Amino acid sequence: MEEKYRVPLYLLIFSIFLIFLVSAGGAYIYRSQKKHHSEHIENELSVIAEMKSKQISFWINDRKVDVDLFSQSPYFKGTVKRWLQTGKKEHSDYILERLKLLIERYSDYDAIIVDQEMNVRLSYSGNLYELHPEAITALKTAFISGETVMTDMHIGLHDAMPIHIGTVSPLFDQEGKVFGAIIVQTLADYFLDSFIRPWPVPSKTAEAVLVTGVDHEVLFLSKVMHSDNDPLSLRFPLSRVEIPAVRAVLGEEGVIYGIDYKGEKVVAVAKSIPNSSWHLICKINYNEAFDEWYFQAKTIIIISFLLIITIIVSLLLYGQKKHRQHYRELYIAERKLREHEERSKTILMSVGDGVISTDTIGTIQFMNPVAEDLTGWSLDQAYGVKIDTVFKIFNEDTGEIVANPINKVLSHGLIVGLANHTILKSKNGTERAIADSAAPVISEDGSLIGVVLVFRDQTEERTNRRALEESEQKLTIMN
């Protein structure tokens, strides 16, 4: 049975190591790229949230300072106090003119004057409407603290008043007693369009929303991108902690992975607005955020897979090449062996002596034509037959059967020669005097694989020798 080629163990180990190395390298690059991309998205959202929160905070402080400076003008305060006391038109005309300058400068919606009982006494728009509870709360705070404060976003008590923010500045007389306040109303859309809605980089799902906590709920102050809800109408209970806005109201800041108001997975950054109850949420849809990384991940996986396939294919090709080379070497060796056997057979078939070869149990495997002629057996007849059956020998003088030399070689592994006066009896009964020798056939590994017997016909030689001996004896007698 031919030995099959096997890939060397060291090559298998090296290939497995390469596959492991490629897999581990691919996994490391996969994780590091994801981490790097996550950090990039988080940093980008953090920068945007920080920028927007600073803009909002600066705007709040700027509005407070502007309204405070406007309201603390001594002449303006004196005129407002005299108008509240006398109601003269010339005083109201001056106040309205000043309010007009303020509104036009900052694109405000309206400005109103209230007395210390928090009654609306004058407005630039001419509407003397009832104050919203949010405005009343802010007035009380301003009267007590003596500082300018801002209201939360709120809707007026009547349909004509849109969502707005009020900046409340108290008015004090020379003795430091409050006698009223000015409330400057700014539309929420102006505020939101300036700071909340713009997004500095192209994106389909990124947005910023402003929220606050109200009665165990999170209230969305700004209109969200993918909802039909108006501002101040979208609410969620604080138990919905998977929503980044809820977690922000509960006090969490920084990067938050969660589910937004649409039920979609998002990456968000929460940031509280200083000196307010507002919280800013800058977020982007998770799929969009990691879309670029998905492509990189697929590329990494494909490259790693192709490298592993390349290693496996290379191993198979190498094995196939060595397999072909192995069988080519076997073919060449077998061909040389056959050529050697053919040459040996030709030589054996041509020699003048008889040649018989057997296996290790003494059965005939080969006979040349001389051996066939001397034994009377053809190779076809003798093949596989015991040597004792074909090669029958006995002593010429005693007629006793002589031990076959092949059996002696098989027993002792030594070269054995026949004694003189040995007679070979052929299959047809012809007897011939022979001389022979038997030798073991040894393989490359030193084991006995058979015996070869070489013999020749000595009948004529012995006849001539006897005739010579007889002549010498006659001469001796005659002399």
XYZ file of C-alpha atoms in Angstrom:
479
model
C 0.000 0.000 0.000
C 1.405 3.379 -1.025
C 2.136 5.864 1.743
C -0.038 8.966 1.504
C 1.522 12.406 1.766
C 0.732 14.311 4.944
C 1.223 18.034 5.552
C 4.083 18.517 8.028
C 3.000 19.205 11.596
C 5.086 22.383 11.810
C 3.296 23.751 8.741
C -0.121 22.988 10.242
C 0.884 24.667 13.517
C 2.251 27.678 11.677
C -0.943 27.981 9.589
C -3.133 27.732 12.693
C -0.965 30.391 14.323
C -1.373 32.661 11.296
C -5.160 32.167 11.312
C -5.237 32.934 15.044
C -3.030 35.977 14.490
C -5.263 37.279 11.702
C -8.417 36.645 13.753
C -6.977 38.272 16.875
C -5.635 41.190 14.853
C -8.969 41.658 13.106
C -10.820 41.547 16.444
C -8.396 44.070 17.966
C -8.723 46.447 15.030
C -12.511 45.963 15.111
C -12.705 46.912 18.801
C -10.167 49.734 18.605
C -11.860 51.266 15.549
C -15.252 51.076 17.262
C -13.822 52.674 20.400
C -12.119 55.378 18.358
C -15.304 56.088 16.406
C -17.385 56.122 19.598
C -15.002 58.621 21.156
C -15.159 60.750 18.023
C -18.978 60.823 18.061
C -19.096 61.466 21.806
C -16.504 64.240 21.571
C -18.340 65.850 18.659
C -21.656 65.798 20.541
C -19.951 67.081 23.700
C -18.380 69.994 21.826
C -21.709 70.900 20.210
C -23.553 70.636 23.539
C -20.925 72.757 25.266
C -21.081 75.367 22.503
C -24.882 75.555 22.537
C -25.134 75.623 26.331
C -22.655 78.488 26.469
C -24.594 80.349 23.785
C -27.856 79.900 25.714
C -26.241 80.834 29.015
C -24.619 83.888 27.464
C -27.920 84.917 25.864
C -29.754 84.571 29.205
C -27.166 86.659 31.023
C -26.999 89.157 28.185
C -30.793 89.594 28.189
C -30.843 90.085 31.938
C -28.077 92.668 31.777
C -29.680 94.542 28.863
C -33.132 94.694 30.458
C -31.620 95.556 33.833
C -29.587 98.419 32.393
C -32.618 99.642 30.478
C -34.925 99.549 33.498
C -32.467 101.136 35.910
C -32.140 104.351 33.926
C -32.994 107.045 36.538
C -35.008 109.129 34.108
C -36.911 106.079 32.783
C -37.710 104.892 36.327
C -38.798 108.365 37.382
C -41.048 108.725 34.362
C -42.657 105.299 34.963
C -43.290 106.153 38.621
C -44.819 109.554 37.772
C -47.010 107.926 35.071
C -48.225 105.299 37.517
C -49.145 108.103 39.904
C -50.609 110.636 37.435
C -51.365 108.667 34.232
C -50.269 111.610 32.061
C -50.101 110.879 28.335
C -46.812 112.648 27.858
C -45.251 110.222 30.321
C -46.799 107.169 28.649
C -45.674 108.406 25.228
C -42.108 108.631 26.452
C -42.284 105.163 28.014
C -43.691 103.603 24.818
C -41.003 105.291 22.744
C -38.338 103.819 24.968
C -39.990 100.390 24.861
C -40.057 100.591 21.079
C -36.304 101.138 20.958
C -35.760 98.134 23.206
C -38.019 95.836 21.178
C -36.588 96.842 17.810
C -33.042 96.434 19.039
C -33.504 92.878 20.260
C -36.437 91.762 18.075
C -38.587 91.178 21.138
C -42.293 90.397 20.970
C -43.636 92.835 23.543
C -42.725 94.853 26.610
C -45.104 95.649 29.454
C -45.155 97.748 32.616
C -46.731 96.370 35.795
C -47.315 98.058 39.153
C -46.352 96.691 42.542
C -49.673 94.841 42.743
C -48.571 92.981 39.562
C -51.291 94.526 37.420
C -50.533 95.191 33.756
C -50.693 98.965 33.312
C -49.039 99.526 29.927
C -47.739 97.464 26.991
C -46.056 98.315 23.735
C -48.581 96.192 21.834
C -51.489 97.887 23.608
C -52.802 94.572 25.018
C -53.495 94.774 28.742
C -53.895 91.027 29.286
C -53.833 89.018 32.465
C -50.402 87.775 33.527
C -49.518 84.084 33.242
C -48.758 82.302 36.554
C -45.199 81.809 35.280
C -44.830 85.606 34.967
C -46.383 86.184 38.405
C -43.916 83.711 39.963
C -41.022 85.498 38.298
C -42.328 88.889 39.487
C -42.501 87.723 43.076
C -38.943 86.417 42.830
C -37.743 89.702 41.331
C -39.511 91.830 43.937
C -37.990 89.799 46.762
C -34.466 89.411 45.368
C -34.283 92.794 43.697
C -32.625 91.120 40.678
C -33.631 90.615 37.086
C -35.004 87.089 36.497
C -36.326 85.077 33.569
C -39.414 82.967 33.219
C -39.568 79.498 31.706
C -41.089 79.155 28.259
C -44.843 79.400 28.482
C -47.966 80.095 26.465
C -50.094 83.151 27.170
C -53.472 82.800 28.845
C -55.180 83.810 25.607
C -54.773 82.429 22.086
C -53.102 85.552 20.738
C -50.007 85.095 22.912
C -47.543 82.569 21.403
C -44.881 80.646 23.330
C -42.408 83.099 24.803
C -39.836 83.815 27.492
C -40.184 86.762 29.831
C -37.331 88.836 31.270
C -38.545 90.536 34.469
C -36.671 93.503 35.966
C -38.001 95.210 39.140
C -38.259 99.008 39.375
C -37.152 100.751 42.584
C -37.517 104.363 43.638
C -34.823 106.466 45.269
C -35.714 105.103 48.707
C -35.219 101.545 47.416
C -38.895 100.648 47.446
C -40.281 98.604 44.570
C -43.068 100.301 42.708
C -43.369 98.109 39.641
C -41.492 96.113 37.022
C -40.811 95.833 33.300
C -41.386 92.525 31.526
C -39.775 92.025 28.110
C -41.260 89.111 26.184
C -39.149 87.216 23.603
C -40.695 84.679 21.245
C -39.425 81.138 21.809
C -39.028 80.604 18.054
C -36.505 83.429 17.861
C -34.572 81.965 20.740
C -34.766 78.388 19.432
C -33.963 79.288 15.819
C -30.835 81.060 16.996
C -29.373 78.496 19.389
C -31.253 75.166 19.438
C -32.192 74.146 15.898
C -28.978 74.893 13.935
C -26.577 71.929 13.718
C -22.948 72.692 12.753
C -22.300 69.536 10.686
C -24.433 67.773 8.053
C -26.728 65.157 9.579
C -30.129 63.606 8.906
C -31.065 62.741 12.494
C -28.966 64.962 14.756
C -30.827 67.554 16.808
C -30.718 69.530 20.014
C -33.719 69.752 22.335
C -34.351 71.817 25.434
C -36.189 70.163 28.336
C -37.134 70.846 31.919
C -38.715 68.947 34.781
C -42.353 69.646 35.673
C -44.499 67.651 38.143
C -42.576 64.335 37.953
C -42.351 64.621 34.174
C -39.882 65.779 31.611
C -41.318 68.558 29.440
C -39.866 69.236 25.993
C -39.621 73.020 25.686
C -38.598 72.967 22.030
C -40.274 71.286 19.076
C -38.625 68.007 18.219
C -37.609 67.083 14.705
C -39.560 63.885 14.132
C -42.836 64.537 15.944
C -46.061 66.415 15.272
C -46.219 67.619 18.884
C -46.042 71.361 19.434
C -43.544 72.863 21.900
C -44.525 72.400 25.540
C -46.790 69.477 24.640
C -44.434 66.477 24.568
C -44.037 64.930 28.015
C -42.682 61.704 29.494
C -42.819 60.427 33.074
C -39.541 60.416 34.986
C -39.858 56.624 35.245
C -38.819 56.348 31.577
C -35.129 56.301 32.436
C -34.181 54.882 29.033
C -34.881 58.337 27.565
C -31.801 60.625 27.748
C -34.022 63.679 28.484
C -35.429 61.948 31.591
C -31.946 61.053 32.826
C -30.822 64.646 32.259
C -33.702 66.007 34.380
C -32.777 63.458 37.058
C -29.315 65.021 37.201
C -27.209 62.957 34.793
C -24.811 64.797 32.503
C -22.390 63.763 29.792
C -22.651 60.944 27.254
C -25.846 58.888 27.411
C -26.780 55.890 25.249
C -30.524 55.403 25.292
C -33.851 55.465 23.486
C -35.297 58.762 22.298
C -38.901 59.948 22.070
C -39.322 58.006 18.785
C -38.241 54.754 20.398
C -34.979 54.691 18.421
C -31.516 54.055 19.822
C -29.481 57.252 20.089
C -26.179 58.613 21.307
C -26.753 61.755 23.352
C -24.936 64.284 25.480
C -26.829 65.976 28.312
C -25.823 69.424 29.553
C -27.558 71.589 32.162
C -27.908 75.307 31.436
C -26.392 77.389 34.267
C -28.753 79.667 36.245
C -31.840 77.941 34.816
C -33.951 74.808 35.157
C -33.264 73.897 31.548
C -31.337 70.894 30.239
C -29.893 70.641 26.744
C -29.875 67.286 24.943
C -27.722 66.950 21.817
C -28.320 63.596 20.179
C -27.925 61.613 16.970
C -29.436 58.358 15.781
C -27.158 55.425 16.671
C -27.296 53.925 13.176
C -26.310 57.202 11.531
C -23.599 57.844 14.114
C -21.992 54.474 13.459
C -22.777 54.207 9.753
C -19.181 54.976 8.807
C -17.905 52.533 11.402
C -20.275 49.841 10.070
C -18.554 50.181 6.705
C -15.129 49.980 8.344
C -16.231 46.969 10.390
C -17.461 45.173 7.276
C -14.166 45.974 5.564
C -12.182 44.616 8.527
C -14.270 41.432 8.614
C -13.987 40.909 4.848
C -10.205 41.505 4.846
C -9.728 39.154 7.827
C -11.908 36.519 6.147
C -9.987 36.850 2.874
C -6.664 36.560 4.699
C -7.838 33.408 6.480
C -9.118 31.971 3.177
C -5.782 32.889 1.581
C -3.893 31.047 4.316
C -6.117 27.979 3.986
C -5.929 27.989 0.173
C -2.147 28.481 0.311
C -1.870 25.532 2.686
C -4.046 23.404 0.400
C -2.071 24.442 -2.681
C 1.185 23.752 -0.903
C -0.131 20.382 0.239
C -1.337 19.611 -3.279
C 2.047 20.604 -4.709
C 3.891 18.445 -2.199
C 1.362 15.684 -2.831
C 2.092 15.776 -6.564
C 5.815 15.979 -5.870
C 5.557 13.025 -3.494
C 3.763 10.864 -6.048
C 6.139 12.009 -8.771
C 9.031 10.849 -6.618
C 7.227 7.573 -5.969
C 6.599 7.177 -9.695
C 10.229 7.865 -10.539
C 11.437 5.471 -7.812
C 8.991 2.803 -8.985
C 10.010 3.301 -12.585
C 13.676 2.970 -11.650
C 12.848 -0.099 -9.631
C 10.989 -1.627 -12.550
C 13.855 -0.781 -14.887
C 16.261 -2.339 -12.437
C 14.040 -5.403 -12.156
C 13.778 -5.638 -15.920
C 17.565 -5.408 -16.283
C 18.031 -7.930 -13.508
C 15.429 -10.222 -15.071
C 17.088 -9.893 -18.469
C 20.447 -10.746 -16.947
C 19.012 -13.662 -15.034
C 17.195 -14.872 -18.105
C 20.448 -14.694 -20.097
C 22.907 -16.347 -17.747
C 23.962 -19.980 -18.373
C 23.163 -21.101 -14.854
C 19.759 -21.940 -13.470
C 18.313 -19.365 -11.085
C 15.397 -19.877 -8.726
C 14.163 -17.318 -6.160
C 11.731 -17.979 -3.310
C 9.999 -15.980 -0.631
C 10.581 -16.382 3.108
C 8.527 -19.555 3.318
C 10.232 -21.326 0.433
C 7.653 -20.908 -2.336
C 9.007 -20.236 -5.799
C 8.661 -16.660 -7.141
C 10.991 -16.782 -10.175
C 12.772 -19.241 -12.479
C 14.918 -18.481 -15.516
C 14.797 -20.628 -18.691
C 17.877 -22.668 -17.662
C 16.224 -23.550 -14.356
C 13.032 -24.447 -16.223
C 15.009 -26.755 -18.521
C 16.949 -28.434 -15.709
C 13.929 -28.947 -13.414
C 11.400 -29.714 -16.115
C 9.046 -27.130 -14.598
C 7.922 -23.942 -16.314
C 7.685 -20.734 -14.264
C 3.908 -20.751 -14.650
C 3.782 -24.283 -13.235
C 6.260 -23.684 -10.441
C 5.131 -20.243 -9.269
C 3.906 -20.478 -5.687
C 4.988 -24.145 -5.349
C 7.319 -25.251 -2.539
C 10.935 -25.487 -3.586
C 11.179 -29.114 -2.347
C 8.574 -30.172 -4.899
C 10.365 -28.645 -7.883
C 14.015 -28.859 -6.876
C 14.502 -32.537 -5.904
C 18.098 -33.479 -5.163
C 19.846 -36.662 -3.799
C 23.306 -38.042 -3.278
C 24.802 -39.709 -6.368
C 26.633 -42.383 -4.381
C 24.100 -43.239 -1.673
C 20.836 -42.298 -3.371
C 19.718 -40.492 -0.213
C 17.682 -37.279 -0.476
C 19.788 -34.180 0.154
C 18.422 -31.319 2.278
C 17.387 -28.427 0.116
C 19.895 -25.523 0.541
C 17.105 -22.907 0.435
C 15.613 -24.307 3.642
C 19.038 -24.065 5.287
C 19.345 -20.426 4.240
C 15.871 -19.641 5.586
C 16.817 -21.304 8.874
C 20.310 -19.805 9.341
C 20.424 -16.797 7.010
C 23.822 -17.873 5.620
C 25.117 -18.746 2.165
C 24.923 -22.487 1.602
C 26.614 -24.604 -1.100
C 25.786 -28.191 -2.193
C 28.111 -31.066 -1.505
C 29.746 -32.905 -4.375
C 27.965 -35.813 -6.041
C 24.572 -34.120 -5.897
C 22.013 -35.200 -8.471
C 18.962 -33.173 -9.595
C 15.965 -35.203 -10.676
C 13.719 -33.286 -13.068
C 9.973 -33.516 -13.392
C 10.250 -35.992 -16.282
C 12.752 -38.196 -14.339
C 15.946 -36.995 -16.010
C 18.864 -36.972 -13.599
C 21.703 -34.466 -13.822
C 24.736 -33.855 -11.750
C 24.663 -30.276 -10.501
C 26.601 -27.774 -8.441
C 24.756 -25.024 -6.702
C 24.702 -22.431 -3.940
C 21.897 -20.585 -2.126
C 22.140 -17.073 -0.653
C 19.734 -14.950 1.383
C 18.089 -11.854 -0.146
C 18.331 -9.002 2.373
C 16.273 -5.770 2.214
C 17.591 -2.274 2.881
C 16.482 -2.472 6.502
C 18.436 -5.743 6.976
C 15.500 -8.142 7.061
C 15.373 -11.433 5.127
C 12.905 -11.216 2.251
C 13.772 -14.378 0.287
C 16.422 -16.746 -1.058
C 18.091 -17.099 -4.440
C 19.393 -20.444 -5.658
C 21.965 -20.673 -8.463
C 22.862 -24.064 -9.964
C 24.390 -25.496 -13.120
C 24.518 -28.830 -14.953
C 27.821 -30.676 -14.212
C 26.944 -33.948 -15.959
C 29.368 -33.453 -18.862
C 32.111 -32.168 -16.588
C 31.815 -35.174 -14.325
C 31.724 -37.578 -17.321
C 34.894 -36.027 -18.725
C 36.565 -36.118 -15.327
C 35.743 -39.804 -14.923
C 37.074 -40.569 -18.415
C 40.286 -38.705 -17.593
C 40.645 -40.537 -14.322
C 40.114 -43.901 -16.066
C 42.757 -43.064 -18.718
C 45.264 -42.105 -16.059
C 44.619 -45.373 -14.241
C 45.201 -47.412 -17.492
C 48.449 -45.615 -18.154
C 49.594 -46.311 -14.654
C 48.873 -50.041 -15.048
C 50.645 -50.220 -18.402
C 53.701 -48.575 -17.029
